[in-house]
Short mmCIF file of C-alpha atoms in Angstrom, two decimals:
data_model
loop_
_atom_site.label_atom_id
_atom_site.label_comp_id
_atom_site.label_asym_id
_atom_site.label_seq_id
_atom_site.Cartn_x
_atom_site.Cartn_y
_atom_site.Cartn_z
CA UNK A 898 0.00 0.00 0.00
CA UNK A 899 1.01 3.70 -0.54
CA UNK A 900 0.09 6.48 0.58
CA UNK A 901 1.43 10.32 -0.23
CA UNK A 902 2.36 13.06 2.46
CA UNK A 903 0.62 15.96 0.18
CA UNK A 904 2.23 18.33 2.63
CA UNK A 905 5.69 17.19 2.43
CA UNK A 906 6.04 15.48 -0.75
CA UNK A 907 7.70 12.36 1.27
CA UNK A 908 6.01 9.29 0.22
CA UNK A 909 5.79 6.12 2.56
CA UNK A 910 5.38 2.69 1.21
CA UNK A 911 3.98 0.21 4.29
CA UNK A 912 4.37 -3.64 3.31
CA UNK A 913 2.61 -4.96 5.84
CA UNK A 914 2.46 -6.10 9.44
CA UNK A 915 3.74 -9.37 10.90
CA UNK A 916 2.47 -9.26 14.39
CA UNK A 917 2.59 -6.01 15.53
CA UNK A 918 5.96 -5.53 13.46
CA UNK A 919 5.66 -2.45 10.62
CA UNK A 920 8.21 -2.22 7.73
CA UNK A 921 7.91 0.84 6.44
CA UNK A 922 9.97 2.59 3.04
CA UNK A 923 10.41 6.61 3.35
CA UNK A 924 11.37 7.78 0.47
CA UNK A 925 14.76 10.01 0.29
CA UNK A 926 14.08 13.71 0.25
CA UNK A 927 16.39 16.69 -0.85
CA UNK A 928 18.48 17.50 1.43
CA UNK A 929 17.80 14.94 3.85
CA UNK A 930 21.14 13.81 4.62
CA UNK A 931 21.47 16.00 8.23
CA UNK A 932 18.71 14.19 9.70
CA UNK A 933 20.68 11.14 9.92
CA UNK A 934 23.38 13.05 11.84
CA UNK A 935 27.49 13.04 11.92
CA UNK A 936 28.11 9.13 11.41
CA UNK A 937 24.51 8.25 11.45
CA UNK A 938 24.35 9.56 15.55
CA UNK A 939 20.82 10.61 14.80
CA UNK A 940 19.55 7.18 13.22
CA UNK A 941 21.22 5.08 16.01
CA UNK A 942 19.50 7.47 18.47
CA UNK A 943 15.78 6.97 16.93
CA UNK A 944 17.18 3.28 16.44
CA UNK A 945 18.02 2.56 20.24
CA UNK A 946 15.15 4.79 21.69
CA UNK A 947 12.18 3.73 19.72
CA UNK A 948 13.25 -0.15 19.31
CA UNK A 949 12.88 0.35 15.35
CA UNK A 950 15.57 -1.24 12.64
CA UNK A 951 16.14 2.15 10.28
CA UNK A 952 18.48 0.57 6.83
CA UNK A 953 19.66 3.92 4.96
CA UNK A 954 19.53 2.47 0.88
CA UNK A 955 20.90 5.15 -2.23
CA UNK A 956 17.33 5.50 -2.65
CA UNK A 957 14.91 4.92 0.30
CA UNK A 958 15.10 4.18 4.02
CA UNK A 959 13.47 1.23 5.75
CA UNK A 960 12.43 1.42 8.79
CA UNK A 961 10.96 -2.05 10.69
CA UNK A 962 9.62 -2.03 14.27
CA UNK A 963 6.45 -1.93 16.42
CA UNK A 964 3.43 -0.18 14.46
CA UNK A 965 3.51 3.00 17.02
CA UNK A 966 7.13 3.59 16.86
CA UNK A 967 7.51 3.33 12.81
CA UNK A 968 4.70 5.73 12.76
CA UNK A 969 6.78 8.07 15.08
CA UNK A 970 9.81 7.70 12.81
CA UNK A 971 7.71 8.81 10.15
CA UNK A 972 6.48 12.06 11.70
CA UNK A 973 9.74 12.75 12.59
CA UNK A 974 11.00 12.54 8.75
CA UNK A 975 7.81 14.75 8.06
CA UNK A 976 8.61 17.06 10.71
CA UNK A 977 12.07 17.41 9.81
CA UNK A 978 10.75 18.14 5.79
CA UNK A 979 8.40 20.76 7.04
CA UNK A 980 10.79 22.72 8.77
CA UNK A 981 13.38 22.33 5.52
CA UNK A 982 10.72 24.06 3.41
CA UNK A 983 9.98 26.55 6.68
CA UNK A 984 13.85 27.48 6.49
CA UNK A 985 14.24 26.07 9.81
CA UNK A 986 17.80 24.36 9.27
CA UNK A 987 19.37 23.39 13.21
CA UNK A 988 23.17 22.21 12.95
CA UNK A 989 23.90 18.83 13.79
CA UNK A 990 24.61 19.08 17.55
CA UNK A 991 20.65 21.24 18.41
CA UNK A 992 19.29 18.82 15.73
CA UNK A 993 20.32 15.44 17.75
CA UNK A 994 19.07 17.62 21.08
CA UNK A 995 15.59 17.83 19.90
CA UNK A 996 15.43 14.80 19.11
CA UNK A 997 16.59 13.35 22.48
CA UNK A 998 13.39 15.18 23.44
CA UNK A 999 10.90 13.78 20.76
CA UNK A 1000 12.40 10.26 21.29
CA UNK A 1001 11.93 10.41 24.89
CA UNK A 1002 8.24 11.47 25.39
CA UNK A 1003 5.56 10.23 22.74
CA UNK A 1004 3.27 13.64 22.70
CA UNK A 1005 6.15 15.35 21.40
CA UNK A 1006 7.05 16.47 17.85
CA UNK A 1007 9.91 18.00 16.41
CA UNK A 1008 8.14 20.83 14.95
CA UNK A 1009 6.69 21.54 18.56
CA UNK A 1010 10.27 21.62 19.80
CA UNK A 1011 11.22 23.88 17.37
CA UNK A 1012 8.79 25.98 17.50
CA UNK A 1013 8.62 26.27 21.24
CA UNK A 1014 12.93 27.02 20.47
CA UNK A 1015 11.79 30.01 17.68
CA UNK A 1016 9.72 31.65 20.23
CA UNK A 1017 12.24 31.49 22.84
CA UNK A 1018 15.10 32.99 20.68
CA UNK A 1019 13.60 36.27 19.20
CA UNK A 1020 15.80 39.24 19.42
CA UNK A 1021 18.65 36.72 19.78
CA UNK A 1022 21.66 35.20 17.71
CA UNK A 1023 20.91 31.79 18.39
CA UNK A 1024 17.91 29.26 18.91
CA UNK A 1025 17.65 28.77 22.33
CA UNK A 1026 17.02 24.90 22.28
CA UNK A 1027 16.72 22.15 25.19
CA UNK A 1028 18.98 19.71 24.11
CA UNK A 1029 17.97 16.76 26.63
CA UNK A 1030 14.80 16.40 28.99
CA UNK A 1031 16.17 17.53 31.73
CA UNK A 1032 17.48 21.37 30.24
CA UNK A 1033 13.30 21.07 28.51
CA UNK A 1034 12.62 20.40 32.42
CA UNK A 1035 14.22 23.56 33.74
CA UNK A 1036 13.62 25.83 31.19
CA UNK A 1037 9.93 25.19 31.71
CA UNK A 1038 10.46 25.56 35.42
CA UNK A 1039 12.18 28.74 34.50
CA UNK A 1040 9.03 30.05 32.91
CA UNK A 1041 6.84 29.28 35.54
CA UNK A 1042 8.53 29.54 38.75
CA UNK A 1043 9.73 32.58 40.25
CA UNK A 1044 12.86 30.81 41.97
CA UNK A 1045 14.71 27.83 40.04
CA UNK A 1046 17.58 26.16 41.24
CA UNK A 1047 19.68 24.31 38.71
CA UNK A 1048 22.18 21.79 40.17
CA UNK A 1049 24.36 19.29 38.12
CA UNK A 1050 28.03 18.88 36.58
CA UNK A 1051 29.79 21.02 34.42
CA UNK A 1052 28.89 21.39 30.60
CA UNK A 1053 25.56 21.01 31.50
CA UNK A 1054 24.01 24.13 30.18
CA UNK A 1055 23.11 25.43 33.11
CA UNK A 1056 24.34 29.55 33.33
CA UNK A 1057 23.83 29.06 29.51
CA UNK A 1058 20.06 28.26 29.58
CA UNK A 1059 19.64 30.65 32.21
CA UNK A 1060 21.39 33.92 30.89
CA UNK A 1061 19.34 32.54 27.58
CA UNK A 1062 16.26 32.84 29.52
CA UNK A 1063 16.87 36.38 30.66
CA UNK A 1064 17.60 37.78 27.77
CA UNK A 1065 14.48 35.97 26.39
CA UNK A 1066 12.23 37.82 29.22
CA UNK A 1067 14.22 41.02 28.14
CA UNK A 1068 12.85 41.37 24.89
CA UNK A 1069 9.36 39.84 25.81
CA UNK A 1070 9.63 43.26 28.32
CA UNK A 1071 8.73 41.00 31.37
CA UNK A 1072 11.43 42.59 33.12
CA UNK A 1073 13.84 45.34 33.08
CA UNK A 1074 17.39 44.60 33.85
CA UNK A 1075 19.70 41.41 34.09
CA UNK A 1076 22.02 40.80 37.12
CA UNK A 1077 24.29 38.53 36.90
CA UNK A 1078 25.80 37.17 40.28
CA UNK A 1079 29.15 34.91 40.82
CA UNK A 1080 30.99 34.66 44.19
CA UNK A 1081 34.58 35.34 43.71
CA UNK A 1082 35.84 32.50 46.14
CA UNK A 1083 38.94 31.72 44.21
CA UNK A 1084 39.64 35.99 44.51
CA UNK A 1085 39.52 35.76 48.79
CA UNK A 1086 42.65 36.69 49.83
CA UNK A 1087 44.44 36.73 46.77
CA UNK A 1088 42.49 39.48 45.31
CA UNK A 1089 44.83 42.16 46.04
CA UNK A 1090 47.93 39.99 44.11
CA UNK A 1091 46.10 41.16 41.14
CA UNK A 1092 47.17 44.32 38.89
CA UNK A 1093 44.24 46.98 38.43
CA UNK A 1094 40.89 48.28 39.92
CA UNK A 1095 38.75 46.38 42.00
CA UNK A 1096 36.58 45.79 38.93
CA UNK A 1097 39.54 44.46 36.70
CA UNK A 1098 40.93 42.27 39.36
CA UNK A 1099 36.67 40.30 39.52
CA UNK A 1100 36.51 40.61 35.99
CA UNK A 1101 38.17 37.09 35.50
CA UNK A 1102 35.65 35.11 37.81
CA UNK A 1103 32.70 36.56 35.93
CA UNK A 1104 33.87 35.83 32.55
CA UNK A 1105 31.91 33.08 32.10
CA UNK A 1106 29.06 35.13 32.21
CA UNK A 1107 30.04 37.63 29.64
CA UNK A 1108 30.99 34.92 27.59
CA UNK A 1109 27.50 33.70 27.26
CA UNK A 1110 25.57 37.32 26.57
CA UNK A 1111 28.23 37.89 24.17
CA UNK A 1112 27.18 34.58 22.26
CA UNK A 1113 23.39 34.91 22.43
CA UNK A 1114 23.81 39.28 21.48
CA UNK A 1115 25.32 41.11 19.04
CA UNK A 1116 28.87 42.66 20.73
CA UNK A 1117 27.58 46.29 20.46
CA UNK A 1118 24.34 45.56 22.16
CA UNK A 1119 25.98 43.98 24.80
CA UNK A 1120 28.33 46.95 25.46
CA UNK A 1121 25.09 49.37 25.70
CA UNK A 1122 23.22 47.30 27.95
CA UNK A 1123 26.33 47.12 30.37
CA UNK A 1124 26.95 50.38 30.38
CA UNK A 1125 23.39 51.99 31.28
CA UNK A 1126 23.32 48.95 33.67
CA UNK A 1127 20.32 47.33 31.74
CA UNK A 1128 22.71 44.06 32.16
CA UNK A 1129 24.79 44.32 35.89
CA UNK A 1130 27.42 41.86 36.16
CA UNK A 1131 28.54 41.96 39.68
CA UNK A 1132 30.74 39.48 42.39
CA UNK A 1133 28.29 38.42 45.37
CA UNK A 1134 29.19 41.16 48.10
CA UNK A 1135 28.09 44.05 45.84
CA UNK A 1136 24.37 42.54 46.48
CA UNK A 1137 24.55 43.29 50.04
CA UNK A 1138 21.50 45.67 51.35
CA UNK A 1139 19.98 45.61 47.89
CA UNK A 1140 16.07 45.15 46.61
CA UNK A 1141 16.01 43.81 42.80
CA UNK A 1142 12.58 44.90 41.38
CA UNK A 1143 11.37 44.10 37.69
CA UNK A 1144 14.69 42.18 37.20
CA UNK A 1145 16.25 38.81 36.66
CA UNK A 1146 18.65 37.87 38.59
CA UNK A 1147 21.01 34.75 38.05
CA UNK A 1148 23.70 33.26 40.75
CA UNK A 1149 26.26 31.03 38.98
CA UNK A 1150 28.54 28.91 40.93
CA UNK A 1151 26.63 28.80 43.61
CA UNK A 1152 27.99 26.10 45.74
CA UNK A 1153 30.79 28.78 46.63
CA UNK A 1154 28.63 30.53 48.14
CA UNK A 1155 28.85 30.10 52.23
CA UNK A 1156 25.15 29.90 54.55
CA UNK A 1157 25.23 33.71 55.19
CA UNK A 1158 25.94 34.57 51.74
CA UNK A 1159 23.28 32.50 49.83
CA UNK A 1160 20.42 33.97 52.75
CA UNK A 1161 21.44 37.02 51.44
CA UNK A 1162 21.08 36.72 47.82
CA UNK A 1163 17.98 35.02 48.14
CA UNK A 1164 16.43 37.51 49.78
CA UNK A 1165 16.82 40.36 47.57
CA UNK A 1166 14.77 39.43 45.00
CA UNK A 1167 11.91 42.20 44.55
CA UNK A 1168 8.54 42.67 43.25
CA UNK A 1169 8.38 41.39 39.23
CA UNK A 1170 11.79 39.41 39.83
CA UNK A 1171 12.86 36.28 38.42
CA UNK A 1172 15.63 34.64 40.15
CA UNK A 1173 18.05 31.18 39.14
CA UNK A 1174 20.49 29.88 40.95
CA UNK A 1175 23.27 27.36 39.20
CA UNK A 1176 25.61 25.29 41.19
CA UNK A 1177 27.70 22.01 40.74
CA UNK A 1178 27.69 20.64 44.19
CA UNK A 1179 30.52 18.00 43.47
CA UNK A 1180 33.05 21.54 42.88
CA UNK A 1181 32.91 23.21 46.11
CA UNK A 1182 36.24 25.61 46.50
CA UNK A 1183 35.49 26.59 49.67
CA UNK A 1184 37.94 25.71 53.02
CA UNK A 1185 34.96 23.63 54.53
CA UNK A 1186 32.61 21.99 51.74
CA UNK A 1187 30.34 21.20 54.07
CA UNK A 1188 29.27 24.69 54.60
CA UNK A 1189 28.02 25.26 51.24
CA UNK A 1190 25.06 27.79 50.65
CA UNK A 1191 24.08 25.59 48.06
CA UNK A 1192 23.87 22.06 49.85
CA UNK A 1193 22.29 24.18 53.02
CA UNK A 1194 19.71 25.63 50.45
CA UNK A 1195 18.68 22.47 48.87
CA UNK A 1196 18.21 20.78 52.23
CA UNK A 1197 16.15 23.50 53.92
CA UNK A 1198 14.17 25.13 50.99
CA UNK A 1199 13.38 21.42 48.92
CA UNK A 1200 9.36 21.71 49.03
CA UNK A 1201 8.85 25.25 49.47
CA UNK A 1202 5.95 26.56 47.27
CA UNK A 1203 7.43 28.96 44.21
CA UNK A 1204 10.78 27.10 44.28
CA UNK A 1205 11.83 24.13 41.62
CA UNK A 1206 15.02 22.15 41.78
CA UNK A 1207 16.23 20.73 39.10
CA UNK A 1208 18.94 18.30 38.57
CA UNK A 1209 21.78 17.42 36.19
CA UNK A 1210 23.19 14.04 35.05
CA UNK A 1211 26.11 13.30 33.12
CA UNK A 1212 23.58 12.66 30.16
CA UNK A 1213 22.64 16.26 30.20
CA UNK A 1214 26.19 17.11 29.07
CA UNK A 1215 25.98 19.34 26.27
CA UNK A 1216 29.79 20.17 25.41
CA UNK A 1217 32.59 18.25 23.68
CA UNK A 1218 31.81 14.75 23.48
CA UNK A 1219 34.80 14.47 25.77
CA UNK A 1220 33.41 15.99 28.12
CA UNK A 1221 30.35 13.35 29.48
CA UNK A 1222 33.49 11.30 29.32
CA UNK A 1223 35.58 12.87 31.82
CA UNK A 1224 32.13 13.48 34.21
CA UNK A 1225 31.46 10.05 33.82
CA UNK A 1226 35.39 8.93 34.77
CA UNK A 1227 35.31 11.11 37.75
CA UNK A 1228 31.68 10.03 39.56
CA UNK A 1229 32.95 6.55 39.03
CA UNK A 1230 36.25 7.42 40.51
CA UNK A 1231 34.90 9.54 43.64
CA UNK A 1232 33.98 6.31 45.74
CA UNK A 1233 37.68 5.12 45.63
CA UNK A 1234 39.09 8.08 46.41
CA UNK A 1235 36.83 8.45 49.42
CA UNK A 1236 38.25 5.15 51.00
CA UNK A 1237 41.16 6.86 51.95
CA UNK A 1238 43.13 4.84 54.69
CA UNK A 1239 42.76 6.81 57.71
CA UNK A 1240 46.22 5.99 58.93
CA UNK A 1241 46.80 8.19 55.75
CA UNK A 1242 44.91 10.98 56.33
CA UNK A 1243 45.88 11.20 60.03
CA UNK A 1244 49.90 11.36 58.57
CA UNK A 1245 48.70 13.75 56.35
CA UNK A 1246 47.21 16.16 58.66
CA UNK A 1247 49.86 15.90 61.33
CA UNK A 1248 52.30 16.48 58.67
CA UNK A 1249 50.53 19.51 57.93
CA UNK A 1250 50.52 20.62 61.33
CA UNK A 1251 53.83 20.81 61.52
CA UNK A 1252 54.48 22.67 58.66
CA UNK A 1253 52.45 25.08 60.03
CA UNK A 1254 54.47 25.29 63.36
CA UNK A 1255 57.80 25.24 61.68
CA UNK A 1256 55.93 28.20 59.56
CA UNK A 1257 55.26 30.10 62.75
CA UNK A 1258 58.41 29.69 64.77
CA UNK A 1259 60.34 30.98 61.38
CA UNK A 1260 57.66 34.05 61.16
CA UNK A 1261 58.73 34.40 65.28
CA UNK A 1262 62.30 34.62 64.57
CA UNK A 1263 62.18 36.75 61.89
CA UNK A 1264 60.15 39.32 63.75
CA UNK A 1265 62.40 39.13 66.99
CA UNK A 1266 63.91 42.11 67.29
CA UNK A 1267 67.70 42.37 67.71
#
């Protein structure tokens, strides 16, 4: 039997079921070749989620499977046609993104994700695009909660989706003004080591978060908004005593942040504000980890009303391929290195200690006087 997409021009051939197995031909489109992905990614993706058998031929694809899942391989060749003739083209990496998400819950289509990514992104350079269900998880949490916390590893997309987000709700005109929040724990003491003004010497340790306004706006924009402050990009103690109205406000790194400090941000937020908080609890720089603003935070606030957490896996990893790799090395590594012998640790503290005294008796001497 065949039957003819009038929409799309793609036509499908079925052949017939064998108990409750579909094969299926889809007939080669223009221009069809990115669906499949870099090295066929995206067909071994549709392949291992849906349980379906997907054979790539010069001139058609077959597809074999369970009735329900060839027919969702086939709306997602549709889809993917559609938004060709749309002019809706995502590069390979935001393509295989979206379709984690279609793959992974039924009721979705690609041409809702996309969609749902166009409206997201106007007024900026890029499509702002969930690439797994977790980042779709917290950007929707992001749109309807008024405090989001987003907690998982590194190269998750985290300060990305959220500085994203803000400068979404900046050109919807929900709010006003973007501040952007980082502790400078690594700065401490050291800070005054560093050449220049106060400003120059915090610079570095809220790069990250120029980096990612400078990739979703245009350089010049960027430059105007910081300097009438429409976009504040500040270290933690310059929020002391403050009230943010009509503004959102987004903490990165938050697991250097100590009790005190993370009571305080969260309770400037004023009327009209939107506020996000980012953290990687397994990087905590501070002398004692376990006084984290973040870990305190997600132990007392976890079920407050107008608060989400959401979490981060290695999965969500949305970087160099690499990179999942190396998150995944280290979580499997961490329970190893926690066996530490103690006889160990207890020669390496008392060696410490007396470095420290052989520090002070030298400082004692040199200050004797003559």
């Amino acid at each position: 039997m065949h039957t003819h997409n009038q929409s799309t021009g793609t036509v499908f051939c079925l052949y017939g079921s064998d108990g409750g197995t579909l094969k299926t031909t889809l007939e080669i489109t223009p221009n069809l070749e990115p669906l499949f992905g870099t090295r066929d990614e995206n067909v071994r993706l549709m392949e291992d989620a849906l349980g379906v058998r997907i054979d790539l031929r010069s001139d058609a694809v077959h597809v074999e499977g369970p009735e329900d899942a060839v027919a969702r391989v086939q709306r997602i060749f549709q889809d993917f046609e559609a938004l060709r003739r749309q002019g809706v083209h995502p590069h390979n990496g935001e393509l295989n993104g979206m379709l984690r998400l279609v793959v992974a819950d039924p009721a979705t289509t690609l041409r809702a994700v996309a969609d749902a990514g166009k409206q997201r992104s106007a007024g900026v350079k890029r499509t702002v695009q969930p690439r797994s269900v977790n980042q779709r998880k917290y950007i929707e949490a992001i749109e309807k909660t008024d405090m989001v916390f987003g907690v998982g590893p590194a190269g998750t997309g985290k300060t990305y989706l959220a500085v994203a987000m803000a400068v979404a709700a900046m050109n919807a005109k929900k709010i006003s003004r973007i501040v952007l929040v980082r502790p400078a724990v690594e700065a401490g003491e050291r800070l005054g080591f560093l050449p220049g003004t106060l400003q120059e010497k915090v610079d570095p340790y809220l790069r990250p978060l120029y980096d990612a306004l400078f990739d979703l706006l245009e350089p010049e924009r960027v430059e105007k908004m910081l300097e009438k402050n429409v976009i504040e990009v500040a270290p933690l103690a310059f929020m002391r005593g403050r009230t943010l109205n009509d503004a959102f406000i987004i903490m990165d790194e938050a697991q250097n942040t100590t009790v005190e400090q993370m009571k305080m941000f969260l309770t400037r937020m004023g009327n009209n504000s939107k506020a996000v908080i980012t953290g990687d609890i397994t990087q905590i720089d501070l002398p004692n980890p376990r006084k984290s603003g973040l870990l305190d935070a997600i132990n007392i606030l976890d079920g407050v009303e107008g608060i989400e957490f959401c979490h981060f896996e290695d999965g969500d990893v949305v970087r160099h391929a690499l990179v999942q790799r190396i998150v995944r090395a280290y979580e499997s590594a961490k329970p190893q290195q926690q066996e530490l012998p103690l006889e160990m640790g207890e020669s390496l503290t008392v060696e410490a200690g007396q470095r420290e005294t052989r520090v002070q008796t030298a400082a004692h001497i040199a200050v004797k006087p003559q």
